[in-house]
Structures are given as structure tokens and as C-alpha cells.
CSV table of C-alpha atoms and ligand atoms in Angstrom, one decimal:
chain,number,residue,atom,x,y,z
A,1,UNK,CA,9.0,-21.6,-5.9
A,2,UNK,CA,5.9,-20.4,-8.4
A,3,UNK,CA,6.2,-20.6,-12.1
A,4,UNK,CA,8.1,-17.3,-12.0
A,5,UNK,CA,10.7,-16.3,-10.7
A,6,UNK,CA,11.0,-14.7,-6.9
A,7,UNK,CA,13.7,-12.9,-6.5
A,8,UNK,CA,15.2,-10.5,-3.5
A,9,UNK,CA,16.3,-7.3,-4.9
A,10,UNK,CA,17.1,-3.9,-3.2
A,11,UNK,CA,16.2,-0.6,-3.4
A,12,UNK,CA,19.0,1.6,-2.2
A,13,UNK,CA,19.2,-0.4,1.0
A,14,UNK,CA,15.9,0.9,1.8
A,15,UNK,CA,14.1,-1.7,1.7
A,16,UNK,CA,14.0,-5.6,0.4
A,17,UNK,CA,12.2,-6.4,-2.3
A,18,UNK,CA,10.6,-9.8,-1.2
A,19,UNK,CA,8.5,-9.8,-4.8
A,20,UNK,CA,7.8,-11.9,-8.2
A,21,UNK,CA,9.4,-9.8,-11.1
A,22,UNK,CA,9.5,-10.5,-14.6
A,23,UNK,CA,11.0,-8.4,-17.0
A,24,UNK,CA,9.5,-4.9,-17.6
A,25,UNK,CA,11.2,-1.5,-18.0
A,26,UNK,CA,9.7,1.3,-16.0
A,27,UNK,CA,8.6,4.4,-17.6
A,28,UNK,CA,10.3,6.8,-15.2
A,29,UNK,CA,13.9,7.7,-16.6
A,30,UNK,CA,15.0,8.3,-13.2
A,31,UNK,CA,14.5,4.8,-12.3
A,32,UNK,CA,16.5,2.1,-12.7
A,33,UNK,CA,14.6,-0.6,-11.2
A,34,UNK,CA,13.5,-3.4,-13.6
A,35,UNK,CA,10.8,-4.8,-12.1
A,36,UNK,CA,6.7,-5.3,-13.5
A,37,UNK,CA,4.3,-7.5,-13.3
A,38,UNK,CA,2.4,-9.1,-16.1
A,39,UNK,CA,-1.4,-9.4,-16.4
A,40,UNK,CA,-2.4,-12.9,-15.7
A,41,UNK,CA,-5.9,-14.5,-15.2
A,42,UNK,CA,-6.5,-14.4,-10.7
A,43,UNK,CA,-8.0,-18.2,-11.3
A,44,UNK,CA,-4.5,-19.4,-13.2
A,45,UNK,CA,-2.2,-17.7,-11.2
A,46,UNK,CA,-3.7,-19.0,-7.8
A,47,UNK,CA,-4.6,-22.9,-8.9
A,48,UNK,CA,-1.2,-23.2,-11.1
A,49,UNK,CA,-0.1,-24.8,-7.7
A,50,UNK,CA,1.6,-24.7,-4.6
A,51,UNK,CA,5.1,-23.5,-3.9
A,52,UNK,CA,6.7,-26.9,-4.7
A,53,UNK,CA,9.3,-27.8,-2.4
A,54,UNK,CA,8.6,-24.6,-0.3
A,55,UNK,CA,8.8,-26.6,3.5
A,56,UNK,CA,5.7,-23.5,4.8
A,57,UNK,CA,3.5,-25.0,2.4
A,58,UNK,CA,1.7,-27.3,4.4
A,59,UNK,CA,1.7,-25.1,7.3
A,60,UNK,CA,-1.9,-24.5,8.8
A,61,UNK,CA,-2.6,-20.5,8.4
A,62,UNK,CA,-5.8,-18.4,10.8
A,63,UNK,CA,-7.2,-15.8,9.2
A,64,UNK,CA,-9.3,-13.8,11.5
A,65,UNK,CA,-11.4,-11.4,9.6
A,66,UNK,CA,-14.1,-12.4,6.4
A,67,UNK,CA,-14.5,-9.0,4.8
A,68,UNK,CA,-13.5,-8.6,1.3
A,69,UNK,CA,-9.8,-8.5,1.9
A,70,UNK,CA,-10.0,-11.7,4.2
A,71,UNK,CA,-11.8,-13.9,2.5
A,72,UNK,CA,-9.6,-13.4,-0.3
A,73,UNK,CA,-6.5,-13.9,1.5
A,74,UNK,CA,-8.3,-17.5,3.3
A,75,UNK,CA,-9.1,-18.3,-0.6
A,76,UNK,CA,-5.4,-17.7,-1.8
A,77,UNK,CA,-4.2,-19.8,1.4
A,78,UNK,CA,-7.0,-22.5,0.1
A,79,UNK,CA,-5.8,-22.7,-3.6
A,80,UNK,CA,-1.8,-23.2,-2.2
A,81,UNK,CA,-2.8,-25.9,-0.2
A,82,UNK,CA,-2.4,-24.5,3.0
A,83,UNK,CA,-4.7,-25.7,6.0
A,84,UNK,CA,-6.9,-22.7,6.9
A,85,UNK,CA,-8.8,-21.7,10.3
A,86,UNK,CA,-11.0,-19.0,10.3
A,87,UNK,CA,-13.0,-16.8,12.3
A,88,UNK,CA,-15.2,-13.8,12.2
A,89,UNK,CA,-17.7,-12.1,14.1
A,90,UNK,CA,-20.3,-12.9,11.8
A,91,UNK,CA,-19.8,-16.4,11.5
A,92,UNK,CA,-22.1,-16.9,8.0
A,93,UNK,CA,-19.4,-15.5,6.1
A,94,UNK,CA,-17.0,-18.4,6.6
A,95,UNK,CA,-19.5,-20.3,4.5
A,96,UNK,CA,-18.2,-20.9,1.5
A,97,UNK,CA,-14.6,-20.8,2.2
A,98,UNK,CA,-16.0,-23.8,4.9
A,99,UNK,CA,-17.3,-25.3,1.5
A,100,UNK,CA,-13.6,-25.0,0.2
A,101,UNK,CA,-12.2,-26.9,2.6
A,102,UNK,CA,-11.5,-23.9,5.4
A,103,UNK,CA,-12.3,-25.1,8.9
A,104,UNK,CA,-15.1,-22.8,11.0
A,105,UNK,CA,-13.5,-21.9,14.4
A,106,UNK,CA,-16.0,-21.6,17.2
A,107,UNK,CA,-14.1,-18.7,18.8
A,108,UNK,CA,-11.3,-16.3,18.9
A,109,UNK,CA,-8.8,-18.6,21.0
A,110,UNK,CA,-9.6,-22.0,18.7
A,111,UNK,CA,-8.6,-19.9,15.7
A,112,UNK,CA,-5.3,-19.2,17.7
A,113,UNK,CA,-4.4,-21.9,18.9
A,114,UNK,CA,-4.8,-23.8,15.4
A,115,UNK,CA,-1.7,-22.4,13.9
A,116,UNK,CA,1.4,-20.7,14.4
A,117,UNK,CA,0.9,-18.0,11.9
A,118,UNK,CA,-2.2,-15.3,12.5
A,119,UNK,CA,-3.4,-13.2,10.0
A,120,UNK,CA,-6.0,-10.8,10.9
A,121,UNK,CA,-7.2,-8.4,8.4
A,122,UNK,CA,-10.4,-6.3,10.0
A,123,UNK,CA,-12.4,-3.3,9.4
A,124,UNK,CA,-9.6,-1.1,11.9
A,125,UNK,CA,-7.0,-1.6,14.9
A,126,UNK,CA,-10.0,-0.7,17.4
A,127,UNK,CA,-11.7,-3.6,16.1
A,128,UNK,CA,-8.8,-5.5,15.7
A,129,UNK,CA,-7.8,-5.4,19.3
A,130,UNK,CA,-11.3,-6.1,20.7
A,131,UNK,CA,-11.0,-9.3,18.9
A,132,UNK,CA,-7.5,-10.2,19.9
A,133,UNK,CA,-7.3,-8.4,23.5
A,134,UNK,CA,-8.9,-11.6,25.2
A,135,UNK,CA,-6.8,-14.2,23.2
A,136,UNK,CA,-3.2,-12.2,23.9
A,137,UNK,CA,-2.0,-14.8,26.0
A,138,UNK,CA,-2.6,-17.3,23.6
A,139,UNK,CA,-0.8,-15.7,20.9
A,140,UNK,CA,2.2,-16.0,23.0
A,141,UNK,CA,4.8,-17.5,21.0
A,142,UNK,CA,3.0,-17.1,17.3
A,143,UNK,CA,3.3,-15.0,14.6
A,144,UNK,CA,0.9,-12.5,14.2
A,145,UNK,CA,0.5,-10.9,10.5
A,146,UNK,CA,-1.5,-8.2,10.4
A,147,UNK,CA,-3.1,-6.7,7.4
A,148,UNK,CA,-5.7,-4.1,8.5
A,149,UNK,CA,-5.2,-0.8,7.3
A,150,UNK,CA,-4.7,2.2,9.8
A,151,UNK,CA,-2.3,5.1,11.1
A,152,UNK,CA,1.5,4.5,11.4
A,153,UNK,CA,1.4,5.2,15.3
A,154,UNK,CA,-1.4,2.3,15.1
A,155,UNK,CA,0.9,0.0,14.0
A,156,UNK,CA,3.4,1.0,16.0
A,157,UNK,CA,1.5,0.8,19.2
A,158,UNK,CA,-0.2,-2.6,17.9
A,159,UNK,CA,3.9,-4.1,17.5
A,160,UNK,CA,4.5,-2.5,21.3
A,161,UNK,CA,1.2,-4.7,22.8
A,162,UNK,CA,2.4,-7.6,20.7
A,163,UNK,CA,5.6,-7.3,22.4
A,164,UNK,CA,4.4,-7.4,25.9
A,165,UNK,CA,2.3,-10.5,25.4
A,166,UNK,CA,5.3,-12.4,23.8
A,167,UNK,CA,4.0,-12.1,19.7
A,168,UNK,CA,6.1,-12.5,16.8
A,169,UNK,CA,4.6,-9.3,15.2
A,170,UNK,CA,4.4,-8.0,10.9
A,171,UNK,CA,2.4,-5.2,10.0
A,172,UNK,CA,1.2,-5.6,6.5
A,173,UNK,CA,-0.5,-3.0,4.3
A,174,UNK,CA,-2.2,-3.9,1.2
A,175,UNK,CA,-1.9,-1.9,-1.9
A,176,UNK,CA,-4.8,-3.6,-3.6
A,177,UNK,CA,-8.3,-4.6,-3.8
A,178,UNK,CA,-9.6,-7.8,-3.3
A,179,UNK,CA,-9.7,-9.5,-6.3
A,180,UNK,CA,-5.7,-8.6,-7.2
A,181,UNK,CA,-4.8,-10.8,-4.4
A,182,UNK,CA,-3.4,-13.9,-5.3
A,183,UNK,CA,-1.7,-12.2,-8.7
A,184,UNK,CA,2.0,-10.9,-8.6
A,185,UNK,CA,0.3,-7.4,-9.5
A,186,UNK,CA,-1.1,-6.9,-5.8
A,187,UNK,CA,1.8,-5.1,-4.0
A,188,UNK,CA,1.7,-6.2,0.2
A,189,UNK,CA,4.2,-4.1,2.2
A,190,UNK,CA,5.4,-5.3,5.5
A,191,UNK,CA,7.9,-4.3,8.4
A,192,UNK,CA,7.6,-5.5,12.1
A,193,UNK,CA,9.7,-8.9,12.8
A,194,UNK,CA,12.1,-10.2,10.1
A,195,UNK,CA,12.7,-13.2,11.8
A,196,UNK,CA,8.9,-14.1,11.6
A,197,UNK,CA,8.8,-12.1,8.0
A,198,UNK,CA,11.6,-14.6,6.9
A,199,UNK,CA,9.7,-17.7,8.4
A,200,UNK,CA,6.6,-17.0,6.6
A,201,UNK,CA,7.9,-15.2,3.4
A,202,UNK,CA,7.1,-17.8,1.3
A,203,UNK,CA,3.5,-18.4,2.8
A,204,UNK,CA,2.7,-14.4,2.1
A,205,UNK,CA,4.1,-14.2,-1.3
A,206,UNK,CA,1.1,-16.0,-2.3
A,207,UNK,CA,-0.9,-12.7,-1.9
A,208,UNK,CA,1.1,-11.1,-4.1
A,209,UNK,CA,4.9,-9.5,-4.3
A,210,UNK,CA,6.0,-8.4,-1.0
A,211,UNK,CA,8.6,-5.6,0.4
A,212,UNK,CA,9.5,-5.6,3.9
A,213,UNK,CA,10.8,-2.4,5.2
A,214,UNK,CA,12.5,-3.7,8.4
A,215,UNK,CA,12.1,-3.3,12.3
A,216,UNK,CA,9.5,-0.2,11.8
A,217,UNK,CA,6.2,-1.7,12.1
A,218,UNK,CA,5.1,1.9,11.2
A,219,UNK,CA,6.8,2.2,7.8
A,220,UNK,CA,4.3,-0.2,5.7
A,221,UNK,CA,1.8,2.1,6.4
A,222,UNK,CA,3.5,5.5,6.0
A,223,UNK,CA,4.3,4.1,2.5
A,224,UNK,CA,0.9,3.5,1.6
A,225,UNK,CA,-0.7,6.1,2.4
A,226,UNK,CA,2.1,8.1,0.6
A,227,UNK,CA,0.9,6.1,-2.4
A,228,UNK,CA,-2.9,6.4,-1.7
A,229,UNK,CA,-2.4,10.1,-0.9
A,230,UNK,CA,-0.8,10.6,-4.9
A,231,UNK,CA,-3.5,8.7,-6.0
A,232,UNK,CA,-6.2,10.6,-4.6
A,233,UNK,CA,-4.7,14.1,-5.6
A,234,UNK,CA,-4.3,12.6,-9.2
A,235,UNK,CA,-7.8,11.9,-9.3
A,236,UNK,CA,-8.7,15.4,-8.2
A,237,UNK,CA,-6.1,17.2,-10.2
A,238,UNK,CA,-7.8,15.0,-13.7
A,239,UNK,CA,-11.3,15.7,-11.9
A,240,UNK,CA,-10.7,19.4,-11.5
A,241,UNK,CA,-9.6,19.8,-14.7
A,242,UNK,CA,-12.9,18.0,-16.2
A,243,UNK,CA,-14.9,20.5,-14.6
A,244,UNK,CA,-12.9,23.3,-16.1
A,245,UNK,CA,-13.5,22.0,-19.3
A,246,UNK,CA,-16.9,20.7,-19.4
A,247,UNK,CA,-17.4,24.7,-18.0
A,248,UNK,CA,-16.6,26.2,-21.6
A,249,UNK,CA,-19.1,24.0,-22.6
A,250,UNK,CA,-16.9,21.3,-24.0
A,251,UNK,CA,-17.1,17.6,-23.6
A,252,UNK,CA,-15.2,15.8,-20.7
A,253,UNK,CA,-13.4,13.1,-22.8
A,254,UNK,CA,-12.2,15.9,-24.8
A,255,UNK,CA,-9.6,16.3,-22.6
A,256,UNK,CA,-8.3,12.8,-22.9
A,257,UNK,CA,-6.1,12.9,-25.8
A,258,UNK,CA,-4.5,16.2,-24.0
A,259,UNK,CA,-4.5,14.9,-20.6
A,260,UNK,CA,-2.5,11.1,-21.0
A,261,UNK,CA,0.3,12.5,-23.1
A,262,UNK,CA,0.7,15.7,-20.0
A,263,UNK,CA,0.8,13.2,-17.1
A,264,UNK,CA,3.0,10.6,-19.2
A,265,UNK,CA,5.0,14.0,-19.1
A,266,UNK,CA,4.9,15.4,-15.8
A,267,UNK,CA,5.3,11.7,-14.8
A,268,UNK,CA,8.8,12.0,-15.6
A,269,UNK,CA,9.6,14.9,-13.8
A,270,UNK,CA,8.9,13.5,-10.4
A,271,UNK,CA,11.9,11.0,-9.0
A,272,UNK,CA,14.1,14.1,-9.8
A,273,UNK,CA,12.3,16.0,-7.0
A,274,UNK,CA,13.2,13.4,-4.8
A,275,UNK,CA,16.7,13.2,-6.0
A,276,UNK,CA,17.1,16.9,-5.4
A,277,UNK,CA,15.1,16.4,-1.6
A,278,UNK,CA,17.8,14.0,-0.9
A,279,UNK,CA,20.6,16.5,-2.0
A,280,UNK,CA,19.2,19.4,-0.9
A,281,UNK,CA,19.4,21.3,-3.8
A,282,UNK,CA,16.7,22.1,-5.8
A,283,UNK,CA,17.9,24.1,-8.7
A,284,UNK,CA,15.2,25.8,-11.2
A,285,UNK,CA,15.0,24.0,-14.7
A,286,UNK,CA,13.1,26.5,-16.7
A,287,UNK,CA,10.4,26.7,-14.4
A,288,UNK,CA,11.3,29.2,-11.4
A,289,UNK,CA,9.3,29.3,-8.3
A,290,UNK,CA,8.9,33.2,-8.8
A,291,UNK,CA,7.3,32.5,-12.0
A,292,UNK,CA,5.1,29.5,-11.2
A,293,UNK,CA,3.6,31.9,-8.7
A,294,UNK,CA,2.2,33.8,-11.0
A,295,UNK,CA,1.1,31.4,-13.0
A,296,UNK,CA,-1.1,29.9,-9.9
A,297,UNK,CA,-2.4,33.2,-9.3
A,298,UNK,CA,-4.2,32.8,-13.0
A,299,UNK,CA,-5.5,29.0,-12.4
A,300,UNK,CA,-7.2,30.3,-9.0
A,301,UNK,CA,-9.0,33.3,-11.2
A,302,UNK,CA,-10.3,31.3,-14.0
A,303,UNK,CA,-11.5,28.5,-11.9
A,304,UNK,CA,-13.1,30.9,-10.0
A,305,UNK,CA,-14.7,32.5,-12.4
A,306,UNK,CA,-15.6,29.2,-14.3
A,307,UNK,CA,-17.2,28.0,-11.0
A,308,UNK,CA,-14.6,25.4,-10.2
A,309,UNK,CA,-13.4,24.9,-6.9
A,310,UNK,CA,-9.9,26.9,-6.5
A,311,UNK,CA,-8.9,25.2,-3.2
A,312,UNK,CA,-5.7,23.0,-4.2
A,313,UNK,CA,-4.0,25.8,-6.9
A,314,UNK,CA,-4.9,28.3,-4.2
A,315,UNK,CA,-2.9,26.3,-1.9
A,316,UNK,CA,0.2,25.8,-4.2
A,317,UNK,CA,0.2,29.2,-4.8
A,318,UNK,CA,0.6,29.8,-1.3
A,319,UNK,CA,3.4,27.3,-0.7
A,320,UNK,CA,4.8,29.2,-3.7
A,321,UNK,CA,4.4,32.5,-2.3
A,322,UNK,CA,5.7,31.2,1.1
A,323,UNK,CA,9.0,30.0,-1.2
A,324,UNK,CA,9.5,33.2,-2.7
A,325,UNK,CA,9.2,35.6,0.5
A,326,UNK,CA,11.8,32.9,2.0
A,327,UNK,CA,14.2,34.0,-0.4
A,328,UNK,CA,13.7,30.8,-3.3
A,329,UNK,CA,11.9,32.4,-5.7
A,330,UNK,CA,14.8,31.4,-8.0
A,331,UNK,CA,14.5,27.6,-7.2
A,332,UNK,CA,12.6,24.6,-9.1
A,333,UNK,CA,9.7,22.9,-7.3
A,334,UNK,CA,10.9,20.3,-5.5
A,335,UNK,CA,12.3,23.3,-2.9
A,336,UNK,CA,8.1,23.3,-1.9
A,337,UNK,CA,8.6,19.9,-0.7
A,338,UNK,CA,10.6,21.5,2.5
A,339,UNK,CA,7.7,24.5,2.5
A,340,UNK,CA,5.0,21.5,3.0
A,341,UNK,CA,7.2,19.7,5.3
A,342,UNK,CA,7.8,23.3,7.8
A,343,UNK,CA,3.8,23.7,7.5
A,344,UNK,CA,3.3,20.8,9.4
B,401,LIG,N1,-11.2,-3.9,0.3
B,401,LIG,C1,-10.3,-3.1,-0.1
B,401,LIG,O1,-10.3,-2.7,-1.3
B,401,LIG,C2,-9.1,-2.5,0.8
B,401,LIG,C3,-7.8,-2.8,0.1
B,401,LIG,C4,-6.6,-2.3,1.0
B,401,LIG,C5,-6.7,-2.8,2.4
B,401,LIG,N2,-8.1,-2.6,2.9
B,401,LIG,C6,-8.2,-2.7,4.4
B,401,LIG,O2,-8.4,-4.1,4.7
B,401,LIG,C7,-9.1,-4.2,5.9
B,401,LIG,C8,-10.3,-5.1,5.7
B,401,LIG,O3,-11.0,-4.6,4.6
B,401,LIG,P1,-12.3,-5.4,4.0
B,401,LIG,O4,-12.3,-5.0,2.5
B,401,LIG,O5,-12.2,-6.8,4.3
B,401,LIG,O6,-13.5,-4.7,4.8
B,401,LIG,P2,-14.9,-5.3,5.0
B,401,LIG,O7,-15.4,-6.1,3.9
B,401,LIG,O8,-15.7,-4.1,5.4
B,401,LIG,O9,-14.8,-6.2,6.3
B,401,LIG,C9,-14.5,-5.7,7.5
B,401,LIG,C10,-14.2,-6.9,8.5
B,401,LIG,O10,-13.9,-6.4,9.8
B,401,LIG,C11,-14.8,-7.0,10.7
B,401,LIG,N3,-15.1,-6.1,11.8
B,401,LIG,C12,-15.5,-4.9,11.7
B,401,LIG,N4,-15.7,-4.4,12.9
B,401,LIG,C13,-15.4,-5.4,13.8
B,401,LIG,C14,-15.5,-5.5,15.2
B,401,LIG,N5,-15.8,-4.4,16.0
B,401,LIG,N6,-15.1,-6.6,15.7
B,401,LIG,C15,-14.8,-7.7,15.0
B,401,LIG,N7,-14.7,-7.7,13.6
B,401,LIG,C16,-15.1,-6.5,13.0
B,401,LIG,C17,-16.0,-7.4,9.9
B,401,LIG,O11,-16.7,-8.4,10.5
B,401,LIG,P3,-18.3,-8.6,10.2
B,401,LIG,O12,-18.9,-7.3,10.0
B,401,LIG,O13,-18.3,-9.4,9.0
B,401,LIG,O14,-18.8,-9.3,11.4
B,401,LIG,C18,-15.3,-7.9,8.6
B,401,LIG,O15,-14.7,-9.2,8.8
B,401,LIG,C19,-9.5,-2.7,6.3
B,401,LIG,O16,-8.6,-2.3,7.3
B,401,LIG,C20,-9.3,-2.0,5.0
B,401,LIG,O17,-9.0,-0.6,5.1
B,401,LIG,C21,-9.1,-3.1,2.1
């Protein structure tokens, strides 16, 4: 065990929560999970030691893959004092983790056969199954980790060839950059093989906290992009709404003292549309669809006529629109999440 603590939770049975927590109260009042992660220095966190007493410590790891993302997982592996293997198509960039103490393989099937855990973490699964098509045989009987980022059905075709060829198989997804990993802040989500998950726990907790999802290789991945997806529509919600702004001739950071305390806001209005998803009742707090409606109708005209892009309100007001004529003009938004979900 780490400095901190590890410790399994749960989350509605949903999934395990595999991760370091210290103490921190989330900001949602809908959510009752205690769990954070405090700020620490990459270098301290990585070199305050191996997992004393943890029996995988020792274990030699492959990584196959030297982008970013694998080169920082190989240098993680190298500060825990695990043997590491390594491979990639350009050979150069093994280099300095050579220089570390990683050793070189020549080729796909060396790197293999050096251990009995595989990570592979490449550019996408096309790539990722040139480089392992040749060597399936000799990943018969290992455990394969994978942490390259694609579709669900990728992952879940990737577990099916693992299958065939005899592969203990995880599907990983990676909810950070490259220099999180190694810090209990950098978030890994797996699913696939628990029996291979529960071997190797310990060995991928080093990356960062980890939730495995269970037998759906797919689910990792469905979850991240959920996350990614919010992200990216945040950014183009706060983007949009700098351009509106900066259009009246005001400057951008104007909005800023306006715009934290609004998402801190409509921040905790969100697990309650899940809760009400889940229920399947959706009932209007103030804020009927009918009238929200209307009130779409007047973002799409001033953007429009502030020469802002009116695609995403125009869209909303259409789901809204869609809600009404369907006879829920009465109900609260989370009643557009089913609208979204029939649109297909
Ligand atoms: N970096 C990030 O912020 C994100 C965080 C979330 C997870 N992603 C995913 O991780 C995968 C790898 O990302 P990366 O950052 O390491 O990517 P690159 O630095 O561009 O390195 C790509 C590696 O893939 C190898 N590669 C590409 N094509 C092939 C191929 N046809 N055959 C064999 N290997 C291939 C490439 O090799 P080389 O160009 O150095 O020879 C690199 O090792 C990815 O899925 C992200 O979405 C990262």
C-alpha cells in the first residue's frame, strides 16, 4: 500500500471504485460520495516508493506504445520498481526510458514474451491490432491491458479477438493527460477481465485511481466519452457565450465574475436530472419545458443577430419544441434527456 490510503468503495453497485481517496466533500448536493484527490507534486507522488509489501511489485510489466501516454505509464512502472520491456515502432523513443533502466525490445514478440502483463497504449485499435495481430499467439495465456482510446464497439470487438487467441483481456480508458499519470488525480477506468483486473490492481493503481466497471469491455469507454462529451459542450457553451459578449463590444473576462458563480449554480442542478431519468419522472421546478421554449427561441435571435453561431440553442429549442408537441410542455428538463435518446 502507498502513503494513502486505497480503498474499494461502491457506487450504487455500479461500479467498484478501485481508487486512492482522501477526504474531500463534493460540491454536488446530490452526491454523497466522499471521495477527492489532493494536489501533490507528480515527482513526490511517483518516487515516494513502491507499494511496500504489495507481492505485483516486482513483476516485470511491457508497455507497447512510446507516445505521450506510454512513455508516461513505462516512467510510472520505472519509479515503482517494476521491471519494464518496451517497444514501439519508432524505436528512438525508448531512449531515455532505456536510460532509466527500461529494457529496448527488438520486436513485438520479445516484448510479449517478457512479461505476463501487456500494456499497450497506441495512437488507435487499427494501429493497435497491426502491432499485436502477428504476436496473438504469444499473448496466449497473458494479460493484456489496454489503454488506447477508441469506440465502445472497438473495445468490445478488441475483448472478442482477445478471447479467441486465449488473452486475459482489460480495456482501460484514461481520463487524463500525460503528465497526471502517476498522481491519485488521473482517473483510469477499466472493465474487461476481473480476474486479470484483480491480479494486476495493485500494479495499475500506480497510474492513478482506478474504477472497473465489470465484464463490459465497452463500458470504460462509453463513460469517457460521456465525460469528454460534457466537457467539450462546456467549453462551447463558456466559448459561445464570450463571443456574445465581446459582440456588445465588451471585454471577454468580463464575463468571468458572472459566469463561475452560474455554472457553480447550474452545476447543482444536474445529478437531479439523472435521478428523475432513473425514475422516470421528470417534474417541472419552476422552469417548464413550454416556457424554456420560448426562451430558446430569444438566444437563437440575438445570437443571430450578434453574429454568433445559433447552432446548439437552435437545437435545444428543437428538442424543446419536440417535448412540447409530445404533450410535456409541462415537465422540467431532464424529460429532454428521453427526446435526445428517441432522436437517435
Ligand atoms: N495524450 C493525451 O492527452 C490523451 C489522454 C487520454 C488518452 N489518450 C489516448 O492514448 C493513446 C495514446 O496517446 P498518446 O498521447 O501516447 O499519442 P501519441 O503521442 O500521438 O503516440 C501515439 C503512439 O501510437 C503509435 N502508433 C501510431 N500509429 C501506429 C501504427 N500504425 N503502428 C504502431 N504504432 C503506432 C506511435 O508510434 P510512433 O509514431 O512513435 O512510431 C506512438 O507510440 C491514444 O489512443 C489517445 O487517444 C491520450
Amino acid at each position: 500500500m502507498r502513503d494513502a490510503a486505497r480503498a474499494e468503495g461502491d457506487d450504487g453497485g455500479h461500479y467498484r471504485d478501485r481508487g486512492t481517496q482522501v477526504s474531500h466533500q463534493c460540491r454536488l448536493p446530490a452526491c454523497s460520495v466522499v471521495e477527492g484527490l489532493i494536489p501533490r507534486d507528480r515527482r513526490e507522488w511517483i518516487e515516494s516508493g513502491p507499494a511496500h509489501g504489495d507481492p505485483m511489485t516486482n513483476n516485470p510489466v511491457t508497455v507497447i506504445g512510446l507516445g505521450a501516454m506510454g512513455t508516461a505509464l513505462a516512467e510510472t512502472l520505472l519509479a515503482n520498481d517494476h521491471p519494464v520491456t518496451v517497444w514501439n515502432r519508432s524505436p528512438e523513443k525508448a531512449d531515455a526510458l532505456v536510460e532509466k533502466g527500461a529494457t529496448r525490445a527488438d520486436s513485438v514478440a520479445a516484448a510479449v514474451a517478457a512479461s505476463e502483463l501487456v500494456i499497450a497504449c497506441v495512437l488507435d485499435y487499427a494501429a493497435l491490432r497491426s502491432v499485436l495481430d502477428p504476436v496473438a499467439e504469444k499473448l496466449r495465456g497473458r494479460v493484456l491491458v489496454n489503454l488506447t482510446t477508441g469506440t465502445p464497439e472497438q473495445a468490445r470487438s478488441m475483448a472478442s479477438w482477445a478471447t479467441e487467441h486465449g488473452i486475459d483481456y482489460v480495456d482501460g480508458a484514461i481520463t487524463a493527460i500525460p503528465p497526471m499519470i502517476g498522481l491519485p488525480e488521473s482517473l483510469l477506468l477499466y472493465g474487461g477481465s476481473e480476474r486479470a483486473f484483480d491480479q494486476w490492481s495493485s500494479t495499475l493503481e500506480l497510474f492513478g485511481s482506478a474504477k472497473f466497471f465489470g465484464a463490459d469491455p465497452g463500458l470504460p469507454l462509453v463513460y469517457d466519452l460521456a465525460l469528454l462529451g460534457l466537457m467539450y459542450e462546456v467549453f462551447s457553451g463558456y466559448l459561445h457565450a464570450v463571443a456574445l459578449v465581446t459582440a456588445a463590444g465588451q471585454d471577454a473576462v468580463s464575463l468571468n465574475p458572472l459566469a463561475g458563480g452560474w455554472l457553480n449554480a447550474v452545476l447543482t442542478w444536474l445529478p437531479e436530472f439523472a435521478e428523475n431519468t432513473d425514475s422516470g419522472h421528470h417534474p417541472d421546478t419552476g422552469s417548464s419545458l413550454a416556457m424554456q421554449a420560448r426562451g430558446m427561441r430569444h438566444m437563437v435571435e440575438a445570437r443571430v443577430a450578434a453574429g454568433v453561431n445559433a447552432d446548439a440553442p437552435a437545437y435545444m429549442e428543437s428538442l424543446m419544441e419536440q417535448a412540447v408537441a409530445e404533450g410535456h410542455g409541462a415537465d422540467g428538463t431532464s424529460r429532454l434527456i428521453d427526446i435526445i435518446r428517441k432522436r437517435g
